[in-house]
CSV table of C-alpha atoms and ligand atoms in Angstrom, one decimal:
chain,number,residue,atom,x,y,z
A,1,UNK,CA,124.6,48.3,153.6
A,2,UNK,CA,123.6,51.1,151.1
A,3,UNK,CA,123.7,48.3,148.0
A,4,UNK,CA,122.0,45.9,150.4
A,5,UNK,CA,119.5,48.5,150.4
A,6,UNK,CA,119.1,49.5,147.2
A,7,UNK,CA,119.0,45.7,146.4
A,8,UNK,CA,116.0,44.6,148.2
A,9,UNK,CA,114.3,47.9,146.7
A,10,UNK,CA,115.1,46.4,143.3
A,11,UNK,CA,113.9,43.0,144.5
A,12,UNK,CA,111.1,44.2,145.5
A,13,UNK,CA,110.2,46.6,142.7
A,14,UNK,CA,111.0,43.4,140.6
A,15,UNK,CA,108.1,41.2,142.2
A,16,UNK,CA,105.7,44.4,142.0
A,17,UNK,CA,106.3,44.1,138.4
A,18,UNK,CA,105.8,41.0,137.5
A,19,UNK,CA,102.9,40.3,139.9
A,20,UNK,CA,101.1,43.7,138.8
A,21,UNK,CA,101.7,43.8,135.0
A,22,UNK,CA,101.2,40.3,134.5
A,23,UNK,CA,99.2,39.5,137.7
A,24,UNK,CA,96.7,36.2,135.9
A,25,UNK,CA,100.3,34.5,135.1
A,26,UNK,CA,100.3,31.4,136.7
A,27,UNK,CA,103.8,30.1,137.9
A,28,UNK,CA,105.2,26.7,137.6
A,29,UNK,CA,105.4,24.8,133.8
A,30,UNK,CA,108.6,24.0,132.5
A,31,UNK,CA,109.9,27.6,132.7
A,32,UNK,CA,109.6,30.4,135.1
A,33,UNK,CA,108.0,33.8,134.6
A,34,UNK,CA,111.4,35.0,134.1
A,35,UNK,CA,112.6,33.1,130.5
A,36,UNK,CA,112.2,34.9,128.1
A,37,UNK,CA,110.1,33.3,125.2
A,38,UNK,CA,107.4,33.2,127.7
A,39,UNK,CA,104.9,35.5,125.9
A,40,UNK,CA,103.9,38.1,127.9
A,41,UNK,CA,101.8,41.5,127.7
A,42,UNK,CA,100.4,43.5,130.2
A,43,UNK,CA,96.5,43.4,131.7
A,44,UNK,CA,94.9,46.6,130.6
A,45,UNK,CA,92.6,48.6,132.6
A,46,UNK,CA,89.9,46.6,132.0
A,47,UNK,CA,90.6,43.5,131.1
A,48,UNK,CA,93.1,40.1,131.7
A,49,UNK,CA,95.4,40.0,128.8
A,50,UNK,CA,95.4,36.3,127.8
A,51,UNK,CA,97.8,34.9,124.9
A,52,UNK,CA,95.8,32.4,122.9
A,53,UNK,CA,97.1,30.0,119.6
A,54,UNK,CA,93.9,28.3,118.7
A,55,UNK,CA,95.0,26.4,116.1
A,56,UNK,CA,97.5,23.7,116.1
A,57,UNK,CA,98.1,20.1,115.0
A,58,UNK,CA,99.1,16.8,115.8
A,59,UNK,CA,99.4,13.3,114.7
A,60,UNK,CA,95.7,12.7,115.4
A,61,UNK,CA,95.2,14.8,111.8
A,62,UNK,CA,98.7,15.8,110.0
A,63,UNK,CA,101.0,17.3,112.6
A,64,UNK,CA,103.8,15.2,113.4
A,65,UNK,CA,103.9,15.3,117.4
A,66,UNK,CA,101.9,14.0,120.0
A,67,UNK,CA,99.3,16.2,121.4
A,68,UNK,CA,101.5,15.7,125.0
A,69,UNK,CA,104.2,17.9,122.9
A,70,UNK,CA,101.6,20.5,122.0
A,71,UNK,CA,100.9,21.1,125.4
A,72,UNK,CA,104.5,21.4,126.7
A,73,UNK,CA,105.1,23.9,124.3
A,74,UNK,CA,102.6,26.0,125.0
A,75,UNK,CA,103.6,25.8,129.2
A,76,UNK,CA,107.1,26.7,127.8
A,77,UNK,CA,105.5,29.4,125.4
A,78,UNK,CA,103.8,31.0,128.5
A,79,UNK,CA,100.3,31.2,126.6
A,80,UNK,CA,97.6,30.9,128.7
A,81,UNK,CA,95.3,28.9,126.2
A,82,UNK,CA,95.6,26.7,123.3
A,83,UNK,CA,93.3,24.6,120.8
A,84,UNK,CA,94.3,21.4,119.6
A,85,UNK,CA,92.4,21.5,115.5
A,86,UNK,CA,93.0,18.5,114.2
A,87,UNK,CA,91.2,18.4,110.6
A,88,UNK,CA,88.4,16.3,110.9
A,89,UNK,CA,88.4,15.4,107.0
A,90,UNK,CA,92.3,15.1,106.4
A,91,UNK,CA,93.4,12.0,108.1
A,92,UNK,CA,97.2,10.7,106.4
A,93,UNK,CA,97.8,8.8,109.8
A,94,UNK,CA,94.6,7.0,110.1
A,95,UNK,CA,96.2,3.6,109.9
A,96,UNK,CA,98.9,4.0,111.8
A,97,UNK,CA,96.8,6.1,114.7
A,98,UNK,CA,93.1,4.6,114.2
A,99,UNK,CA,91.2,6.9,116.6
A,100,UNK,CA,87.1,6.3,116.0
A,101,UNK,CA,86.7,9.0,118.7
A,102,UNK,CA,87.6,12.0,117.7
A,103,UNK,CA,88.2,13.7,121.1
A,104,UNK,CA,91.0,12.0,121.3
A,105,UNK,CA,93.3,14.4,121.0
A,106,UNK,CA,92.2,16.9,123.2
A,107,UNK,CA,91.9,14.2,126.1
A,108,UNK,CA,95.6,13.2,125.7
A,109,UNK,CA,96.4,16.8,125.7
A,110,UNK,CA,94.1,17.3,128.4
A,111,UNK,CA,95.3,14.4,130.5
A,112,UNK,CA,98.9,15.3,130.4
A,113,UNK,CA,97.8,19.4,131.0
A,114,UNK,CA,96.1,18.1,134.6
A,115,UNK,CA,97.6,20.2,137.5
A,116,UNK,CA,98.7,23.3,134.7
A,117,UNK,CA,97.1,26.6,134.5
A,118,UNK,CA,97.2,26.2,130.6
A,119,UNK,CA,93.8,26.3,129.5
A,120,UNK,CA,93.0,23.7,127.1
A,121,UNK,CA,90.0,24.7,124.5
A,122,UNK,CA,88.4,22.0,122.2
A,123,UNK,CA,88.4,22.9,119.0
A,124,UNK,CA,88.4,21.1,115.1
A,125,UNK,CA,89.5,21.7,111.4
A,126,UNK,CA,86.5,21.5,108.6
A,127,UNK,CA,88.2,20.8,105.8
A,128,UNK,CA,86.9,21.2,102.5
A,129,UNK,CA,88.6,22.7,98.9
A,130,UNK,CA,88.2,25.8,97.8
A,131,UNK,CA,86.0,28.2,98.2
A,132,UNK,CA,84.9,26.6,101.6
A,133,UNK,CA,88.3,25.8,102.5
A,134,UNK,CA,89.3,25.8,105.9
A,135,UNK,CA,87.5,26.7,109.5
A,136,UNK,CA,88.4,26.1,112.6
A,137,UNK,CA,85.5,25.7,115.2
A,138,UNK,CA,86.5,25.7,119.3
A,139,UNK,CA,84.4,25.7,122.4
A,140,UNK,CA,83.0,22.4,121.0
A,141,UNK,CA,81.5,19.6,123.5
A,142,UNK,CA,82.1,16.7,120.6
A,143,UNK,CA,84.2,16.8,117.4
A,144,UNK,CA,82.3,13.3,116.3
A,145,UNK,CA,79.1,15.2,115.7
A,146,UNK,CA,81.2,17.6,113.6
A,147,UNK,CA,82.5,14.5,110.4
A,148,UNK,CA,80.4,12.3,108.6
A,149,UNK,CA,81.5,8.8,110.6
A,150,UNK,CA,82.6,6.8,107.5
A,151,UNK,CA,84.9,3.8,108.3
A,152,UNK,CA,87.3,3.0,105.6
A,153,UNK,CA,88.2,-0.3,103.9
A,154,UNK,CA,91.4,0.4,103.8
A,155,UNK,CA,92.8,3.5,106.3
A,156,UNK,CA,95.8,4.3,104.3
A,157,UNK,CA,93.8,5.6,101.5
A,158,UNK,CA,93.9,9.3,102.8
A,159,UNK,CA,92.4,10.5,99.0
A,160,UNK,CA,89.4,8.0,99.2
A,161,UNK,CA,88.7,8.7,103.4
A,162,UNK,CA,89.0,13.0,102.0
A,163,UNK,CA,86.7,12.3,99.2
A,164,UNK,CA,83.9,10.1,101.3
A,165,UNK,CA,83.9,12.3,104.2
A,166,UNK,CA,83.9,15.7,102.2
A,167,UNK,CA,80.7,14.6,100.6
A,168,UNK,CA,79.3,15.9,104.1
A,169,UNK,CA,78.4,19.6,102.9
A,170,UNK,CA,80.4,21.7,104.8
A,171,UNK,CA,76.9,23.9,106.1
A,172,UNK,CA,75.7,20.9,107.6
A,173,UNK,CA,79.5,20.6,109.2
A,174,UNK,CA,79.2,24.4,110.7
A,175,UNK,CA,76.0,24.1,111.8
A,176,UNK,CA,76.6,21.1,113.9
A,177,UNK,CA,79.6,23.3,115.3
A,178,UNK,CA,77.1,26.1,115.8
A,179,UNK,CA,74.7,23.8,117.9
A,180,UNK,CA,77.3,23.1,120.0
A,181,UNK,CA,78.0,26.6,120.7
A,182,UNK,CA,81.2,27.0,118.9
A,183,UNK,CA,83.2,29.7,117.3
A,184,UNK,CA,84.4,29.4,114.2
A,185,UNK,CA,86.9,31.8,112.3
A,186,UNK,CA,87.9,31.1,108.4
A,187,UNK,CA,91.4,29.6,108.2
A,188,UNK,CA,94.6,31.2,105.9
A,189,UNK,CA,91.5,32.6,103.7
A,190,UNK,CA,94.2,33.7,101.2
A,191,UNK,CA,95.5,29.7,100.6
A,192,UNK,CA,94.5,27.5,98.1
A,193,UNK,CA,94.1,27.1,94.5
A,194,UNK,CA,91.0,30.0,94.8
A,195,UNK,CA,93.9,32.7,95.0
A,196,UNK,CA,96.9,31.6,92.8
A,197,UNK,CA,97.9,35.7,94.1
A,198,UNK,CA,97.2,35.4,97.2
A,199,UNK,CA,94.6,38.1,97.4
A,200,UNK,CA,91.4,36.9,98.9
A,201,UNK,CA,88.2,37.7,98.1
A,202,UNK,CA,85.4,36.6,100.2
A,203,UNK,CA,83.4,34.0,98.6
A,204,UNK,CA,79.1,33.5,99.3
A,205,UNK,CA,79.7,31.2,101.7
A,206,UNK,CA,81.6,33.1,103.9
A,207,UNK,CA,79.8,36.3,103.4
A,208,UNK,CA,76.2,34.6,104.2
A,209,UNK,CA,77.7,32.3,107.1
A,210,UNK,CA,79.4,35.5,108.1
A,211,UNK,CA,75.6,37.4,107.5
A,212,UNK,CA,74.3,34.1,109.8
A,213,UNK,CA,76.3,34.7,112.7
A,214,UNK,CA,77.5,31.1,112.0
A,215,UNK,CA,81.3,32.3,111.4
A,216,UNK,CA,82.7,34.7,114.0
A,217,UNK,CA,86.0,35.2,112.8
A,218,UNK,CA,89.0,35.2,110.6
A,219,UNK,CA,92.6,34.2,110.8
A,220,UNK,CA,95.0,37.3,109.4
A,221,UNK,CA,97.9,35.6,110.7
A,222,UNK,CA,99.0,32.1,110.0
A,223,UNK,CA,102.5,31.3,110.5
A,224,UNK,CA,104.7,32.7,108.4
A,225,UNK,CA,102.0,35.4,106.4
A,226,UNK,CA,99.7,38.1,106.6
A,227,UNK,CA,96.9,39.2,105.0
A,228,UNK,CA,95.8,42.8,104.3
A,229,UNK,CA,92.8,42.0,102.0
A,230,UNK,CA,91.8,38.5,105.1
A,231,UNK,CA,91.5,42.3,107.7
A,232,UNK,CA,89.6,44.4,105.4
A,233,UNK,CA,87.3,41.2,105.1
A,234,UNK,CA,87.4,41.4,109.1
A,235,UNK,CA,86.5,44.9,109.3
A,236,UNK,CA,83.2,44.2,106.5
A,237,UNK,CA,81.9,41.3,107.5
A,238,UNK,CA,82.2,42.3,111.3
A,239,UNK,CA,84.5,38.9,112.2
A,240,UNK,CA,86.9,38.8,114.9
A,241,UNK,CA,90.7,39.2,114.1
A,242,UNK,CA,92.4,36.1,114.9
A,243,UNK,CA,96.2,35.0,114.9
A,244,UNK,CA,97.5,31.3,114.9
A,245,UNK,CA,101.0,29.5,114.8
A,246,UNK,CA,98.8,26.2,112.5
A,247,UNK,CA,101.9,24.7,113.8
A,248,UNK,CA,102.6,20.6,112.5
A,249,UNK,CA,106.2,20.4,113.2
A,250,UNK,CA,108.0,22.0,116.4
A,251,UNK,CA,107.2,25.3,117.5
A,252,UNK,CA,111.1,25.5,118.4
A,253,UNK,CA,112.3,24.8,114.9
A,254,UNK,CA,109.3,26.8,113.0
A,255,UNK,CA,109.5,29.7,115.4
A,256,UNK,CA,112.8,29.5,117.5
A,257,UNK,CA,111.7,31.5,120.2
A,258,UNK,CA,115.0,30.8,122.1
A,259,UNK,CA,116.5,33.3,119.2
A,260,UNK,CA,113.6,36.2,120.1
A,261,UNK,CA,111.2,34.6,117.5
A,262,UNK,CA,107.4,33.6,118.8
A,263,UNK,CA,104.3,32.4,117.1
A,264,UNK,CA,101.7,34.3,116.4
A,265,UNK,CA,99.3,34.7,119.0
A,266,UNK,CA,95.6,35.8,119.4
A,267,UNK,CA,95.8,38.6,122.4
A,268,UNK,CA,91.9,38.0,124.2
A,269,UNK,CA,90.9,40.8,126.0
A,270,UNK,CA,89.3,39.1,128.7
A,271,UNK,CA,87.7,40.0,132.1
A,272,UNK,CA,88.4,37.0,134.0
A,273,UNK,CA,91.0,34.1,133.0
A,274,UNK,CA,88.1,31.5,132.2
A,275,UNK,CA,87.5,29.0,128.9
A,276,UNK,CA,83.7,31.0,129.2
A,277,UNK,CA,85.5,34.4,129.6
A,278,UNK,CA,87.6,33.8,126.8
A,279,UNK,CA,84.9,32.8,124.9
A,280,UNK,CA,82.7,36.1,125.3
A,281,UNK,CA,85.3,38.6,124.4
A,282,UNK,CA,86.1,36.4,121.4
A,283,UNK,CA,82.4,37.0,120.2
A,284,UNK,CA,82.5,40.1,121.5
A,285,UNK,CA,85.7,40.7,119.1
A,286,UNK,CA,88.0,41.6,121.5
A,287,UNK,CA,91.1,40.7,120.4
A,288,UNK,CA,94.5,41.7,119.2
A,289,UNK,CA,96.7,39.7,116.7
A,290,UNK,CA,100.7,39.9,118.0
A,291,UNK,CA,102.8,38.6,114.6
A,292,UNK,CA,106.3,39.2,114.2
A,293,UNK,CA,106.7,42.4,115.8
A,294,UNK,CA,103.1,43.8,114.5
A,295,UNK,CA,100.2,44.3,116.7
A,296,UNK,CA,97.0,44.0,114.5
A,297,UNK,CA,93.9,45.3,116.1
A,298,UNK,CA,90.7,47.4,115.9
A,299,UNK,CA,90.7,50.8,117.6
A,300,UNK,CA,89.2,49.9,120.7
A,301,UNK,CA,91.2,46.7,121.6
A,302,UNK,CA,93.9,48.2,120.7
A,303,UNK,CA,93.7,51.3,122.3
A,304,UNK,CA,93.1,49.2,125.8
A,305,UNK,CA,96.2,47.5,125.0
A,306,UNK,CA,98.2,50.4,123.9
A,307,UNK,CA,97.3,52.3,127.1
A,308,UNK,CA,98.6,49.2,129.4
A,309,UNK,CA,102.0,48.7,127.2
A,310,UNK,CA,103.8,51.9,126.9
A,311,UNK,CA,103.8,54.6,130.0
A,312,UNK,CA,106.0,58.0,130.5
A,313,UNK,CA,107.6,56.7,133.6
A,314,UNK,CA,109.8,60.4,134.2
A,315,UNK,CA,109.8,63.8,132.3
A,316,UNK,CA,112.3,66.1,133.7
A,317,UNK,CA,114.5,69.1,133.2
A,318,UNK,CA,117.6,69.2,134.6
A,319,UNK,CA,120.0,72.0,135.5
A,320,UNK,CA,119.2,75.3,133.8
A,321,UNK,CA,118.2,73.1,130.3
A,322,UNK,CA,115.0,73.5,128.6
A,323,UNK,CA,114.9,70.3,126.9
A,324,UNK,CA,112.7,67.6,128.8
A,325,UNK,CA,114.0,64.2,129.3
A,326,UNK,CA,111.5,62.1,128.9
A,327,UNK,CA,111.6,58.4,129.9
A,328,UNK,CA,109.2,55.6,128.5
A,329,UNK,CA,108.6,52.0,129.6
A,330,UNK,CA,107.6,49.4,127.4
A,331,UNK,CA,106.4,46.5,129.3
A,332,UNK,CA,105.3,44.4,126.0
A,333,UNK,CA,107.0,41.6,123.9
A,334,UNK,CA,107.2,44.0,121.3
A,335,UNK,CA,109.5,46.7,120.0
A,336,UNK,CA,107.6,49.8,119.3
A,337,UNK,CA,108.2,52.4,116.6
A,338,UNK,CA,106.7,55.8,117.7
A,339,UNK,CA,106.2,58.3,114.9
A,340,UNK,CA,106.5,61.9,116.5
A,341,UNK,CA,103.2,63.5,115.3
A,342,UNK,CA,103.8,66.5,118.0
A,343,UNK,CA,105.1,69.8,117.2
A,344,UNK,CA,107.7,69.5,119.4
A,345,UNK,CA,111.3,68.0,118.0
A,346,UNK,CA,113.8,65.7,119.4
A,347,UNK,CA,117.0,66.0,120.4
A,348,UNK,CA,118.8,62.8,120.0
A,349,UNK,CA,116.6,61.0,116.9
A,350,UNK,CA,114.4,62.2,114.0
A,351,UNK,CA,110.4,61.7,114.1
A,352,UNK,CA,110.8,57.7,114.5
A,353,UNK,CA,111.6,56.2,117.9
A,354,UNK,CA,112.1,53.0,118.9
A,355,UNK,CA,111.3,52.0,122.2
A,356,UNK,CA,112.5,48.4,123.2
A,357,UNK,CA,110.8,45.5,124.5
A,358,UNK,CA,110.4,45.1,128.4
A,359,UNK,CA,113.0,48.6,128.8
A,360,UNK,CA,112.9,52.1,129.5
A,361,UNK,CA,113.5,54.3,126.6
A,362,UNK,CA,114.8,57.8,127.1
A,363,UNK,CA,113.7,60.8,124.5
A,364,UNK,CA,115.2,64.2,124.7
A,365,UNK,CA,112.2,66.1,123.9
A,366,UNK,CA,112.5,70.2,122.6
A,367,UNK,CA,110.0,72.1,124.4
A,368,UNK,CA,110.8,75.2,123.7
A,369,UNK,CA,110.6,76.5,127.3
A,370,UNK,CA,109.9,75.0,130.4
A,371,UNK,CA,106.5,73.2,130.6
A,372,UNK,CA,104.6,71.9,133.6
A,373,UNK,CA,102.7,69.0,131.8
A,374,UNK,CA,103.5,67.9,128.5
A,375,UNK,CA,101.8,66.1,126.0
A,376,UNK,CA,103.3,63.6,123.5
A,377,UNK,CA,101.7,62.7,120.5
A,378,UNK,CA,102.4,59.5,117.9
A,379,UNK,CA,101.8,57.1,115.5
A,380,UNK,CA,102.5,53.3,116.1
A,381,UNK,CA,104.3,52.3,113.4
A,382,UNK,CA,104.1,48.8,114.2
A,383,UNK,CA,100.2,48.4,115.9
A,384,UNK,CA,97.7,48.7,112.5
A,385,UNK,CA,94.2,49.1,113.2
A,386,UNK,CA,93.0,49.4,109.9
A,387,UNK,CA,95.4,47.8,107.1
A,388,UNK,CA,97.6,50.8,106.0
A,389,UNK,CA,96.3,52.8,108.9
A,390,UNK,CA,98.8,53.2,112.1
A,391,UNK,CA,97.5,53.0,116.1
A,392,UNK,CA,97.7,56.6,117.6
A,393,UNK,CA,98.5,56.8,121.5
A,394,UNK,CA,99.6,60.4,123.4
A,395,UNK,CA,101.3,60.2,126.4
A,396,UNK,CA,100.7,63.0,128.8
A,397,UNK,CA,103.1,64.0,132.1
A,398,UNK,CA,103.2,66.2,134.5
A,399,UNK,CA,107.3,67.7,134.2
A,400,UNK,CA,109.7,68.2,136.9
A,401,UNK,CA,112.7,69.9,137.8
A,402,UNK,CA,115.7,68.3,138.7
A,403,UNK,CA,119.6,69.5,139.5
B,501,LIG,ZN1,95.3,23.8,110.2
């Protein structure tokens, strides 16, 4: 009877949990709330936390699924939206998969999605060489207006159907994306033959397109890098920090999320779980990049987030001890390291906890004497808000005495 009891109190507390925390989540898609590569981070006070990849490929440009796969892996992935980018410019498939309209992908994708909770965004690669390079533009209403409509003699000439195409300036490319309301982040600004090292530097276009308000935002994650120099370019040109998987193969074998790996995600900080909600809070900047275990953010999205992720579920002494036993939840997909910038010491570990994913942690904190409220003070090791600069978060509780 008693473990009967303390069952359905665990049951219970269970399905406050995950319909609180996570309470836009839809159910159903191939997996439940439950598996664990689902993505998932906690609302914040003020906003819905929504887990966006907006840019991804298939065969319509030079990914090698079909836009049907794209979708299923983002149901099993647990994100709540996704844009298919095909680049407009770059077509190696173009004979095998002729497709004049290029909405196509995004109405296969959308087609199969019908019935899901996954919202679909419509979204397209401008592709030029260096120093235009790369950008993504989403919220579109039609990618056709975004690509000069040239019809090739032969389609498997991918370097002649680049070259034609790419005669379209690239401005006249982003404004077209701007008339239709899109945004439109810089892609992997740190690729190409511009930056042999790696380290970007913004080029006019950017900056003045930037100055224009006809690019809102960057990518500092793109699969498998970061860039510092791509979020101090963030930070001066006032663009919105985004994170993408630019997956072509399988997320499975790029990622392998069923070994704890995940692609990088754009964290929207939204207030309702809409395309149009998602949209303001990406103009709005409201975001926060999740890659690898790093949480990439300016102060105030971060700070939202922070304040939802990590809480001081207990802080008691026990017995005649004056040592506090502090316990802290993480209810994020990431590990945290917390840097003890209090004066107080610990009693099991050195300045640098770790606090697991989706567990309780407990720290033996030195207080010196009994305290009725404490306050905790750190660094997040692994949540930047500037690059080289750490997150801060304190943690305050009242104490309590225990046998
Ligand atoms: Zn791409």
């Amino acid at each position: 009877m008693k473990f009967a009891a303390r069952f359905l109190v665990f049951v219970l507390m269970s399905a406050f949990v995950s319909f609180s925390a996570y309470s836009h989540r839809p159910a159903g898609g191939p997996d439940t709330e439950n598996d664990n590569r689902q993505i998932r981070f906690p609302d914040t006070k003020n906003y819905l936390t929504l887990s966006l990849d907006p840019h991804t490929h298939s065969s319509f440009s030079d990914g090698h699924v079909w836009p049907t796969i794209r979708v299923s892996e983002a149901l099993y992935d647990g994100l709540d939206a996704m844009a298919i980018t095909e680049h407009l410019e770059y077509q190696p498939h173009l004979a095998d998969v002729p497709h004049p309209d290029r909405n196509r992908a995004f109405d296969i994708a959308a087609q199969s999605n019908e019935g899901n909770d996954l919202i679909l965004i419509p979204g397209s690669e401008i592709t030029r060489r260096g120093p235009v390079g790369h950008i993504n533009a989403i919220f579109i209403s039609d990618a056709n207006k975004l690509v000069n409509n040239y019809v090739p003699d032969d389609p498997s000439d991918v370097l002649d159907y680049y070259e034609t195409v790419t005669k379209w300036p690239a401005q006249a490319a982003v404004d077209a994306a701007n008339d239709q309301g899109a945004f439109l982040f810089w892609n992997h600004a740190w690729w190409g033959s511009d930056f042999p090292n790696n380290i970007v530097v913004a080029p006019e276009f950017h900056i003045k397109n930037a100055k224009d308000k006809n690019i809102h935002g960057i990518e500092i994650a793109n699969g498998d890098f970061y860039s510092e120099e791509a979020f101090q370019i963030a930070l001066d040109l006032d663009l919105t920090l985004i994170g993408v998987s630019d997956i072509h193969d399988l997320i499975d074998w790029d990622y392998k999320p069923h070994e704890g790996g995940h692609r990088p995600v754009t964290l929207v900080l939204a207030e309702e779980r809409t395309m149009a909600s998602m949209r303001e809070a990406l103009f709005a900047g409201r975001t926060v990049v999740w890659f690898k275990n790093l949480l990439i953010a300016r102060e105030q999205p971060m700070n939202e987030l922070l304040g939802a992720s990590l809480k001081i579920t207990s802080a008691q002494y026990s017995g005649n001890s004056e040592v506090l036993e502090v316990a802290i939840e993480n209810t994020t997909d990431s590990d945290f390291y917390l840097k003890n910038t209090s004066d107080y010491t610990f009693g099991a570990s050195a300045d640098i906890v770790k606090i697991a994913r989706h567990d309780t942690t407990h720290i033996a904190v030195k207080t010196g004497k009994r305290l009725g409220k404490v306050k905790l003070e750190f660094e997040v090791l692994n949540a930047l808000v500037k690059p080289k600069e750490y997150a801060k978060i304190s943690l305050s509780t009242k104490t309590e005495v225990v046998d």
